[in-house]
Short mmCIF file of N, CA and C in Angstrom, two decimals:
data_model
loop_
_atom_site.label_atom_id
_atom_site.label_comp_id
_atom_site.label_asym_id
_atom_site.label_seq_id
_atom_site.Cartn_x
_atom_site.Cartn_y
_atom_site.Cartn_z
N MET A 1 0.57 -0.83 -0.21
CA MET A 1 0.03 0.13 -0.47
C MET A 1 0.72 1.10 0.14
N LYS A 2 1.54 1.39 0.27
CA LYS A 2 2.82 2.77 1.05
C LYS A 2 3.60 2.40 -0.62
N LYS A 3 3.79 1.81 -1.63
CA LYS A 3 4.26 1.76 -2.36
C LYS A 3 3.84 2.62 -3.33
N ILE A 4 2.43 1.63 -3.66
CA ILE A 4 1.44 2.42 -3.83
C ILE A 4 0.63 4.52 -4.31
N ILE A 5 1.00 4.60 -2.27
CA ILE A 5 0.65 6.01 -2.17
C ILE A 5 1.54 6.26 -3.47
N ILE A 6 3.21 5.84 -2.78
CA ILE A 6 4.79 7.07 -2.63
C ILE A 6 4.65 6.82 -5.19
N VAL A 7 3.86 5.84 -5.67
CA VAL A 7 4.23 5.05 -6.80
C VAL A 7 2.35 6.76 -7.37
N PHE A 8 1.70 7.19 -6.53
CA PHE A 8 1.23 8.25 -7.26
C PHE A 8 1.35 9.80 -6.54
N ALA A 9 1.19 10.01 -5.31
CA ALA A 9 3.15 10.41 -5.44
C ALA A 9 3.37 11.63 -6.50
N PHE A 10 4.39 10.54 -6.20
CA PHE A 10 5.24 10.98 -7.74
C PHE A 10 4.41 11.59 -9.33
N SER A 11 3.20 10.37 -9.44
CA SER A 11 2.39 11.16 -11.19
C SER A 11 2.01 11.62 -10.79
N LEU A 12 0.92 12.74 -9.75
CA LEU A 12 1.59 13.35 -9.12
C LEU A 12 1.86 14.76 -9.22
N LEU A 13 3.06 14.35 -9.53
CA LEU A 13 4.16 15.74 -8.36
C LEU A 13 4.13 16.38 -9.93
N CYS A 14 4.96 14.67 -10.96
CA CYS A 14 4.83 15.22 -12.58
C CYS A 14 4.25 15.37 -13.76
N ILE A 15 2.68 15.28 -12.93
CA ILE A 15 2.18 15.74 -14.73
C ILE A 15 2.17 17.80 -13.45
N LYS A 16 2.03 17.94 -12.67
CA LYS A 16 1.74 18.86 -11.71
C LYS A 16 3.54 19.39 -12.88
N GLY A 17 4.68 18.85 -12.98
CA GLY A 17 5.22 19.41 -13.38
C GLY A 17 4.91 19.94 -14.75
N PHE A 18 4.59 18.55 -15.80
CA PHE A 18 5.12 19.00 -16.79
C PHE A 18 4.18 20.31 -17.28
N GLY A 19 2.38 19.80 -16.39
CA GLY A 19 1.65 21.24 -16.25
C GLY A 19 2.18 22.76 -16.84
N GLN A 20 3.59 22.78 -15.18
CA GLN A 20 4.05 24.21 -14.97
C GLN A 20 4.31 24.50 -16.48
N LYS A 21 5.07 23.56 -17.38
CA LYS A 21 6.62 24.08 -17.84
C LYS A 21 5.07 24.83 -19.24
N GLU A 22 4.27 23.48 -19.68
CA GLU A 22 4.06 24.44 -20.93
C GLU A 22 2.84 25.00 -20.44
N SER A 23 2.67 25.98 -19.58
CA SER A 23 1.89 26.69 -19.79
C SER A 23 3.05 27.86 -19.44
N GLU A 24 3.92 28.07 -19.46
CA GLU A 24 4.86 28.32 -19.57
C GLU A 24 5.54 29.06 -20.85
N ALA A 25 5.09 28.31 -21.50
CA ALA A 25 5.71 27.65 -23.14
C ALA A 25 4.60 28.78 -23.62
N SER A 26 4.17 28.50 -23.73
CA SER A 26 2.23 28.82 -24.44
C SER A 26 2.19 30.30 -24.09
N ASP A 27 2.97 30.84 -22.94
CA ASP A 27 2.82 32.92 -22.98
C ASP A 27 2.95 33.60 -24.04
N PHE A 28 4.32 32.82 -24.78
CA PHE A 28 4.09 34.09 -25.47
C PHE A 28 3.52 34.96 -26.82
N LYS A 29 3.47 35.39 -27.35
CA LYS A 29 2.26 35.86 -28.12
C LYS A 29 3.00 34.89 -29.56
N LYS A 30 1.37 34.09 -30.07
CA LYS A 30 1.04 34.05 -31.76
C LYS A 30 1.58 34.28 -32.75
N ASN A 31 0.46 35.95 -32.83
CA ASN A 31 0.13 36.29 -33.99
C ASN A 31 1.33 37.34 -34.52
N GLU A 32 1.34 37.49 -35.78
CA GLU A 32 2.26 39.00 -36.50
C GLU A 32 1.85 39.26 -37.45
N ILE A 33 2.04 40.72 -37.66
CA ILE A 33 1.49 40.48 -38.76
C ILE A 33 3.47 41.42 -39.67
N LYS A 34 3.32 41.83 -40.94
CA LYS A 34 4.83 42.70 -41.16
C LYS A 34 4.47 42.61 -42.61
N VAL A 35 5.42 44.05 -43.02
CA VAL A 35 5.35 44.86 -44.36
C VAL A 35 6.55 44.55 -44.66
N ASN A 36 6.70 43.40 -45.72
CA ASN A 36 7.91 44.39 -46.32
C ASN A 36 8.52 45.36 -46.22
N ALA A 37 8.98 46.65 -46.23
CA ALA A 37 10.04 47.33 -46.29
C ALA A 37 11.13 47.47 -47.64
N LEU A 38 11.68 46.59 -47.87
CA LEU A 38 13.07 46.16 -49.36
C LEU A 38 11.72 46.70 -50.86
N TYR A 39 10.67 46.06 -50.77
CA TYR A 39 9.36 46.21 -51.88
C TYR A 39 9.01 47.05 -51.79
N LEU A 40 8.56 47.72 -50.63
CA LEU A 40 7.83 49.80 -50.40
C LEU A 40 8.43 49.70 -51.20
N VAL A 41 9.55 50.18 -50.79
CA VAL A 41 10.81 51.17 -51.54
C VAL A 41 11.33 50.84 -52.66
N LEU A 42 10.39 49.21 -53.20
CA LEU A 42 10.24 48.99 -55.19
C LEU A 42 9.27 49.27 -55.48
N GLY A 43 7.79 49.92 -55.44
CA GLY A 43 6.30 50.81 -55.69
C GLY A 43 6.07 48.62 -55.46
N VAL A 44 6.18 48.59 -54.19
CA VAL A 44 4.92 46.74 -54.34
C VAL A 44 5.60 47.03 -52.78
N PHE A 45 3.11 46.77 -52.16
CA PHE A 45 3.09 46.64 -51.19
C PHE A 45 3.14 44.71 -51.67
N ASP A 46 3.82 44.50 -49.99
CA ASP A 46 3.66 42.87 -50.00
C ASP A 46 3.32 42.99 -48.68
N ALA A 47 2.33 42.28 -47.50
CA ALA A 47 1.84 42.63 -46.90
C ALA A 47 2.13 41.50 -45.89
N THR A 48 2.53 40.35 -44.69
CA THR A 48 3.18 39.38 -44.21
C THR A 48 1.89 38.88 -42.70
N TYR A 49 1.13 37.78 -42.64
CA TYR A 49 0.49 36.61 -41.50
C TYR A 49 1.36 36.35 -41.45
N GLU A 50 1.47 35.99 -39.86
CA GLU A 50 2.74 34.61 -39.20
C GLU A 50 2.27 34.52 -37.90
N ARG A 51 1.42 32.91 -38.52
CA ARG A 51 0.79 31.74 -37.05
C ARG A 51 2.23 31.26 -36.27
N ALA A 52 2.00 31.50 -35.06
CA ALA A 52 2.95 30.77 -34.57
C ALA A 52 2.34 28.72 -34.23
N ILE A 53 2.87 27.88 -34.17
CA ILE A 53 2.32 26.17 -33.97
C ILE A 53 2.53 25.97 -32.96
N ASN A 54 3.50 26.44 -32.44
CA ASN A 54 4.00 26.25 -30.66
C ASN A 54 5.92 26.94 -31.00
N ASP A 55 7.25 26.84 -29.94
CA ASP A 55 7.95 27.04 -29.74
C ASP A 55 8.48 27.48 -30.68
N GLU A 56 9.09 26.42 -31.86
CA GLU A 56 10.47 26.95 -33.47
C GLU A 56 9.59 26.29 -33.91
N SER A 57 8.14 26.80 -34.53
CA SER A 57 8.10 26.84 -36.37
C SER A 57 6.73 27.47 -35.91
N SER A 58 6.43 28.07 -36.90
CA SER A 58 4.95 28.83 -37.19
C SER A 58 4.40 28.87 -39.29
N PHE A 59 3.98 29.44 -39.58
CA PHE A 59 3.23 28.94 -40.76
C PHE A 59 2.52 30.07 -41.43
N GLY A 60 2.16 30.97 -42.26
CA GLY A 60 2.19 32.38 -42.69
C GLY A 60 1.55 32.42 -44.31
N THR A 61 1.25 33.77 -44.16
CA THR A 61 1.42 33.97 -45.92
C THR A 61 1.53 35.23 -45.48
N SER A 62 1.97 35.80 -47.22
CA SER A 62 2.23 37.11 -47.86
C SER A 62 1.28 36.72 -48.99
N ILE A 63 1.20 38.32 -49.15
CA ILE A 63 -0.06 38.71 -50.33
C ILE A 63 1.10 40.12 -50.79
N THR A 64 1.60 39.78 -52.32
CA THR A 64 2.21 41.17 -52.79
C THR A 64 1.40 41.81 -54.39
N ILE A 65 1.50 43.29 -54.10
CA ILE A 65 0.03 43.60 -54.66
C ILE A 65 1.36 45.29 -55.41
N LEU A 66 1.23 44.97 -57.24
CA LEU A 66 1.36 45.98 -57.43
C LEU A 66 1.37 47.56 -57.20
N LEU A 67 2.07 48.41 -57.04
CA LEU A 67 2.06 49.90 -56.68
C LEU A 67 1.57 50.41 -57.85
N ASP A 68 2.52 50.46 -57.88
CA ASP A 68 3.46 51.72 -58.82
C ASP A 68 3.65 51.09 -60.50
N LYS A 69 2.81 51.22 -61.02
CA LYS A 69 3.17 50.24 -62.64
C LYS A 69 5.28 50.42 -63.62
N GLU A 70 5.10 51.50 -63.05
CA GLU A 70 6.89 51.90 -63.28
C GLU A 70 7.27 51.37 -62.22
N ALA A 71 7.01 50.28 -61.63
CA ALA A 71 8.39 50.07 -60.39
C ALA A 71 9.29 48.77 -61.20
N ASP A 72 10.21 48.21 -61.13
CA ASP A 72 11.36 47.48 -60.99
C ASP A 72 11.22 46.09 -61.61
N ILE A 73 10.07 45.78 -60.45
CA ILE A 73 9.23 44.11 -60.49
C ILE A 73 7.73 44.69 -61.40
N ASN A 74 7.61 43.38 -61.26
CA ASN A 74 6.89 43.49 -62.69
C ASN A 74 5.90 42.48 -62.05
N THR A 75 5.92 42.09 -60.83
CA THR A 75 5.09 40.86 -60.48
C THR A 75 3.30 42.10 -59.78
N ALA A 76 2.62 42.02 -60.74
CA ALA A 76 1.41 41.95 -60.52
C ALA A 76 0.36 41.90 -58.99
N PHE A 77 0.91 40.46 -58.78
CA PHE A 77 0.09 39.30 -58.02
C PHE A 77 0.97 38.96 -57.65
N ALA A 78 0.52 38.36 -55.84
CA ALA A 78 1.56 37.01 -55.57
C ALA A 78 0.70 37.13 -54.58
N ILE A 79 0.00 35.69 -54.22
CA ILE A 79 0.14 34.92 -53.00
C ILE A 79 1.77 34.24 -52.62
N SER A 80 1.55 33.90 -51.22
CA SER A 80 2.85 32.54 -51.04
C SER A 80 2.64 32.26 -49.31
N PRO A 81 2.75 30.95 -49.41
CA PRO A 81 2.10 30.86 -48.73
C PRO A 81 3.65 29.65 -47.81
N TYR A 82 3.82 29.79 -46.68
CA TYR A 82 4.80 29.11 -45.75
C TYR A 82 4.71 28.32 -44.55
N TYR A 83 5.64 27.70 -44.81
CA TYR A 83 5.49 27.28 -42.74
C TYR A 83 7.56 27.04 -42.49
N ARG A 84 7.46 27.96 -41.35
CA ARG A 84 8.62 27.87 -40.87
C ARG A 84 9.49 27.24 -39.66
N PHE A 85 10.31 26.72 -39.51
CA PHE A 85 11.27 25.96 -38.92
C PHE A 85 12.68 26.83 -37.84
N TYR A 86 12.72 27.19 -36.90
CA TYR A 86 13.30 28.10 -36.41
C TYR A 86 14.01 27.21 -35.15
N PHE A 87 15.18 27.84 -34.98
CA PHE A 87 15.79 27.35 -34.42
C PHE A 87 16.84 28.46 -32.81
N GLY A 88 16.29 29.81 -32.98
CA GLY A 88 16.66 30.46 -32.31
C GLY A 88 16.67 29.88 -30.39
N LYS A 89 17.04 30.65 -29.09
CA LYS A 89 16.90 30.30 -28.07
C LYS A 89 14.82 31.18 -27.97
N LYS A 90 14.69 32.09 -28.11
CA LYS A 90 12.90 32.41 -28.23
C LYS A 90 12.49 31.28 -28.31
N PRO A 91 11.56 31.73 -28.02
CA PRO A 91 9.66 31.61 -29.68
C PRO A 91 9.61 32.42 -30.54
N VAL A 92 9.62 31.73 -31.83
CA VAL A 92 10.09 31.56 -32.91
C VAL A 92 10.08 32.82 -33.76
N SER A 93 11.77 33.00 -33.29
CA SER A 93 12.45 34.06 -33.20
C SER A 93 14.61 33.45 -33.44
N GLY A 94 14.54 33.66 -33.92
CA GLY A 94 16.48 33.91 -34.39
C GLY A 94 16.80 32.96 -35.68
N PHE A 95 16.96 32.53 -35.93
CA PHE A 95 17.08 31.92 -37.48
C PHE A 95 16.68 30.52 -37.76
N PHE A 96 15.78 31.16 -39.39
CA PHE A 96 15.29 29.68 -39.52
C PHE A 96 15.53 29.00 -41.09
N MET A 97 14.59 27.89 -41.16
CA MET A 97 14.31 27.67 -42.65
C MET A 97 13.09 28.04 -42.58
N GLU A 98 12.79 27.74 -44.46
CA GLU A 98 11.65 27.30 -44.75
C GLU A 98 10.85 26.84 -45.89
N GLY A 99 10.11 26.45 -45.97
CA GLY A 99 9.29 25.64 -47.52
C GLY A 99 8.55 26.81 -47.38
N PHE A 100 8.22 27.22 -49.15
CA PHE A 100 7.16 27.96 -49.40
C PHE A 100 6.34 27.61 -51.03
N GLY A 101 5.41 27.94 -51.02
CA GLY A 101 4.79 28.27 -52.54
C GLY A 101 4.39 29.41 -53.27
N LEU A 102 4.56 29.77 -54.26
CA LEU A 102 4.19 30.68 -54.62
C LEU A 102 3.63 30.60 -56.18
N TYR A 103 2.08 31.57 -55.37
CA TYR A 103 1.70 32.25 -57.05
C TYR A 103 1.23 33.57 -57.81
N GLN A 104 1.98 33.45 -59.03
CA GLN A 104 2.39 34.53 -58.92
C GLN A 104 1.53 35.30 -61.09
N ASN A 105 0.79 36.94 -60.56
CA ASN A 105 0.82 37.04 -62.33
C ASN A 105 2.00 38.16 -62.22
N VAL A 106 2.29 38.09 -63.51
CA VAL A 106 3.01 38.33 -63.62
C VAL A 106 3.31 39.11 -65.32
N SER A 107 3.71 40.12 -65.20
CA SER A 107 3.30 41.27 -67.10
C SER A 107 4.77 41.58 -67.16
N ARG A 108 4.48 41.06 -68.64
CA ARG A 108 6.52 41.53 -68.99
C ARG A 108 5.98 42.16 -70.49
N TYR A 109 7.12 43.49 -70.89
CA TYR A 109 6.00 43.64 -72.43
C TYR A 109 7.60 43.20 -72.97
N ASP A 110 7.15 42.87 -74.71
CA ASP A 110 8.84 42.60 -74.69
C ASP A 110 8.45 43.22 -76.69
N ASN A 111 9.37 43.54 -76.77
CA ASN A 111 10.13 44.73 -78.27
C ASN A 111 9.82 43.60 -79.65
N TYR A 112 9.00 43.68 -80.49
CA TYR A 112 9.39 42.72 -81.53
C TYR A 112 9.24 43.64 -82.49
N TYR A 113 10.55 44.25 -83.63
CA TYR A 113 10.71 44.41 -84.90
C TYR A 113 10.45 43.85 -85.79
N TYR A 114 9.72 44.83 -86.50
CA TYR A 114 9.28 44.22 -88.23
C TYR A 114 10.07 45.07 -88.79
N GLY A 115 10.78 45.03 -89.15
CA GLY A 115 11.58 46.63 -90.32
C GLY A 115 11.48 47.10 -89.48
N ASN A 116 10.90 48.76 -90.06
CA ASN A 116 10.80 49.72 -89.24
C ASN A 116 10.09 50.15 -88.32
N PHE A 117 9.21 49.38 -87.76
CA PHE A 117 8.68 49.66 -87.04
C PHE A 117 8.78 48.76 -85.53
N THR A 118 8.75 49.24 -84.59
CA THR A 118 8.44 48.50 -83.78
C THR A 118 6.87 48.24 -83.16
N THR A 119 6.46 47.31 -82.67
CA THR A 119 6.08 47.04 -81.46
C THR A 119 5.96 46.44 -80.14
N GLU A 120 5.15 46.84 -79.41
CA GLU A 120 4.89 46.27 -78.34
C GLU A 120 4.00 45.42 -77.17
N LYS A 121 4.43 44.03 -77.38
CA LYS A 121 4.00 43.32 -76.61
C LYS A 121 3.18 42.82 -75.36
N GLU A 122 2.77 43.02 -74.83
CA GLU A 122 2.03 42.78 -73.50
C GLU A 122 2.29 41.23 -73.17
N GLU A 123 2.84 40.47 -72.51
CA GLU A 123 3.18 39.28 -72.08
C GLU A 123 2.27 38.72 -70.65
N LYS A 124 1.50 38.49 -70.10
CA LYS A 124 0.51 37.89 -68.93
C LYS A 124 0.85 36.83 -68.91
N VAL A 125 1.63 35.60 -67.05
CA VAL A 125 2.25 34.83 -67.19
C VAL A 125 1.76 34.58 -65.73
N LYS A 126 1.35 33.54 -65.72
CA LYS A 126 0.84 33.24 -64.36
C LYS A 126 1.87 31.99 -63.91
N ALA A 127 2.34 31.21 -62.86
CA ALA A 127 3.55 30.77 -62.01
C ALA A 127 2.78 30.35 -60.59
N PHE A 128 4.08 28.96 -60.95
CA PHE A 128 3.04 28.74 -59.58
C PHE A 128 4.30 27.97 -58.75
N ALA A 129 4.56 28.29 -57.77
CA ALA A 129 6.73 27.28 -57.73
C ALA A 129 6.87 26.27 -56.50
N LEU A 130 7.52 26.28 -55.62
CA LEU A 130 7.56 25.63 -55.10
C LEU A 130 9.43 25.64 -54.55
N GLY A 131 9.32 26.39 -52.91
CA GLY A 131 11.22 26.52 -52.55
C GLY A 131 11.24 26.80 -51.37
N ILE A 132 12.82 26.79 -50.51
CA ILE A 132 13.05 27.12 -49.98
C ILE A 132 13.70 28.08 -49.74
N GLY A 133 13.58 28.37 -48.18
CA GLY A 133 14.22 29.93 -48.26
C GLY A 133 15.23 29.82 -46.64
N LEU A 134 15.68 31.19 -46.15
CA LEU A 134 16.30 31.00 -45.23
C LEU A 134 16.21 32.79 -44.82
N GLY A 135 16.52 32.81 -43.62
CA GLY A 135 16.10 33.96 -43.01
C GLY A 135 16.64 33.70 -41.14
N GLY A 136 16.28 35.24 -40.85
CA GLY A 136 16.48 34.97 -38.96
C GLY A 136 15.64 36.85 -38.93
N LYS A 137 15.29 36.56 -37.60
CA LYS A 137 13.99 36.85 -37.31
C LYS A 137 14.89 37.96 -35.78
N TRP A 138 14.21 39.00 -35.33
CA TRP A 138 14.70 39.54 -33.91
C TRP A 138 13.08 40.13 -33.09
N TYR A 139 13.23 39.98 -31.81
CA TYR A 139 12.30 41.21 -31.66
C TYR A 139 12.35 41.67 -30.26
N THR A 140 12.11 42.76 -30.18
CA THR A 140 11.93 44.28 -29.13
C THR A 140 11.33 43.64 -27.97
N LYS A 141 11.70 44.23 -26.90
CA LYS A 141 10.59 43.95 -26.08
C LYS A 141 9.13 45.03 -25.45
N ARG A 142 8.39 45.17 -26.62
CA ARG A 142 7.61 45.56 -27.07
C ARG A 142 7.27 45.28 -28.23
N ASN A 143 7.95 44.04 -28.23
CA ASN A 143 7.20 42.46 -29.75
C ASN A 143 7.51 42.99 -30.87
N VAL A 144 8.23 44.49 -31.35
CA VAL A 144 8.88 45.21 -32.35
C VAL A 144 10.11 44.13 -32.86
N MET A 145 9.17 43.78 -34.10
CA MET A 145 10.59 42.86 -35.68
C MET A 145 11.14 43.37 -36.54
N PHE A 146 11.86 42.49 -36.60
CA PHE A 146 12.79 42.75 -37.51
C PHE A 146 12.69 41.41 -38.13
N GLU A 147 13.07 41.76 -40.18
CA GLU A 147 12.99 40.49 -40.61
C GLU A 147 14.10 40.39 -41.22
N ILE A 148 15.12 39.28 -42.29
CA ILE A 148 15.70 39.79 -43.37
C ILE A 148 15.67 38.50 -43.90
N SER A 149 15.34 37.19 -45.42
CA SER A 149 15.22 37.05 -45.60
C SER A 149 15.01 36.82 -46.59
N ALA A 150 15.83 35.40 -47.65
CA ALA A 150 15.26 35.50 -49.07
C ALA A 150 15.15 33.73 -48.98
N GLY A 151 14.37 33.15 -50.48
CA GLY A 151 14.36 32.23 -50.69
C GLY A 151 13.93 32.37 -52.59
N ILE A 152 14.27 31.01 -53.00
CA ILE A 152 14.66 30.97 -54.12
C ILE A 152 14.00 29.43 -54.53
N GLY A 153 12.84 29.42 -55.94
CA GLY A 153 12.11 28.76 -55.65
C GLY A 153 12.51 27.80 -57.67
N ARG A 154 11.25 27.52 -57.24
CA ARG A 154 11.08 26.65 -59.07
C ARG A 154 9.76 26.95 -59.89
N ASN A 155 9.32 26.96 -60.24
CA ASN A 155 8.59 27.42 -61.46
C ASN A 155 8.02 25.80 -61.82
N LEU A 156 7.20 25.28 -61.72
CA LEU A 156 6.83 24.56 -61.49
C LEU A 156 5.38 24.16 -62.61
N SER A 157 4.86 25.49 -62.54
CA SER A 157 3.54 25.38 -63.77
C SER A 157 3.77 26.40 -64.70
N ILE A 158 4.02 26.96 -65.66
CA ILE A 158 3.32 28.41 -65.86
C ILE A 158 2.66 28.78 -67.76
N SER A 159 1.64 29.15 -67.15
CA SER A 159 0.48 29.52 -68.35
C SER A 159 0.74 30.91 -68.94
N SER A 160 0.59 31.68 -69.78
CA SER A 160 1.38 32.39 -69.77
C SER A 160 0.32 33.03 -71.95
N ASN A 161 -0.64 33.77 -72.54
CA ASN A 161 -1.09 34.17 -73.51
C ASN A 161 0.07 34.76 -74.48
N LEU A 162 1.57 33.99 -74.82
CA LEU A 162 2.29 34.22 -76.35
C LEU A 162 2.34 33.49 -75.39
N ASN A 163 2.58 32.23 -77.53
CA ASN A 163 3.58 30.91 -77.39
C ASN A 163 4.83 31.07 -77.60
N ASP A 164 5.16 31.86 -77.47
CA ASP A 164 6.77 32.03 -77.38
C ASP A 164 7.87 32.80 -75.94
N THR A 165 6.98 31.70 -75.08
CA THR A 165 7.48 32.86 -73.68
C THR A 165 8.76 31.61 -73.06
N ASP A 166 9.39 32.59 -73.25
CA ASP A 166 10.85 32.24 -72.14
C ASP A 166 10.99 32.27 -71.24
N TYR A 167 10.21 33.00 -69.64
CA TYR A 167 9.73 33.08 -68.78
C TYR A 167 10.25 31.54 -68.22
N SER A 168 11.79 32.23 -67.31
CA SER A 168 12.72 31.79 -66.20
C SER A 168 11.67 29.99 -65.33
N ARG A 169 12.55 29.30 -65.10
CA ARG A 169 11.76 28.70 -64.21
C ARG A 169 12.60 28.94 -62.79
N ILE A 170 13.76 29.51 -63.03
CA ILE A 170 13.58 29.88 -61.61
C ILE A 170 13.01 30.96 -61.10
N THR A 171 12.29 31.05 -59.76
CA THR A 171 11.77 32.66 -59.46
C THR A 171 12.54 32.80 -57.90
N GLY A 172 12.45 33.33 -57.60
CA GLY A 172 13.28 33.77 -56.03
C GLY A 172 12.08 35.10 -55.32
N LYS A 173 12.28 35.36 -53.69
CA LYS A 173 11.48 36.10 -52.77
C LYS A 173 12.46 37.39 -51.76
N GLY A 174 12.78 38.17 -51.97
CA GLY A 174 13.39 38.41 -50.87
C GLY A 174 12.29 39.42 -49.76
N SER A 175 13.11 38.83 -48.21
CA SER A 175 12.70 40.98 -47.89
C SER A 175 13.11 41.37 -46.79
N ILE A 176 12.89 42.66 -46.15
CA ILE A 176 13.45 43.17 -45.17
C ILE A 176 12.65 43.85 -44.52
N SER A 177 11.98 43.11 -43.27
CA SER A 177 10.47 43.07 -43.04
C SER A 177 9.55 44.17 -41.53
N VAL A 178 10.01 45.02 -40.98
CA VAL A 178 9.58 45.07 -40.20
C VAL A 178 7.98 45.02 -38.96
N GLY A 179 8.07 44.26 -38.11
CA GLY A 179 6.66 44.16 -37.87
C GLY A 179 6.11 43.94 -36.35
N TYR A 180 4.83 43.67 -36.05
CA TYR A 180 4.33 43.84 -34.80
C TYR A 180 3.64 42.19 -34.11
N ARG A 181 4.16 41.92 -33.26
CA ARG A 181 4.05 40.53 -32.54
C ARG A 181 2.66 40.64 -31.71
N PHE A 182 1.32 39.92 -31.81
CA PHE A 182 0.63 40.48 -30.66
C PHE A 182 0.15 38.81 -30.24
#
């Protein structure tokens, strides 16, 4: 009987100990919004929502919209869901690796020469890619976030309104982002 009481008491202590550790781990804020300052300077709006799954992983989605028709980036619209795994000591921060999908609408303009005449044709390209990325994320005590990341992927599906497309099979994304965790 004495052994049963000792085992029962030890079990209660273990459960209470594990429960305490779990509540401490889930105290951090799990939602985050951010804006890509690099793209904003180039005339493109890129916003991201990210949600932490646990201390070391998260998922999120970026939406990119062209603001300036004369911008250096020709992506009219893009959406990119991703999954990240973090290696930092703090929850969802530090160095990370990610896997992402990228669907994008791109407008390209090509010049065609016919003797003395030049014609410009607009090519609308829709592409879907899968890729990997690396980066780092840091937070202040007031939950302001700074992030640098880059990724490269391969276009798996490309559709174009012109038959002679030479749209690249390789695509990429990058960010220098500022945001807030809540």
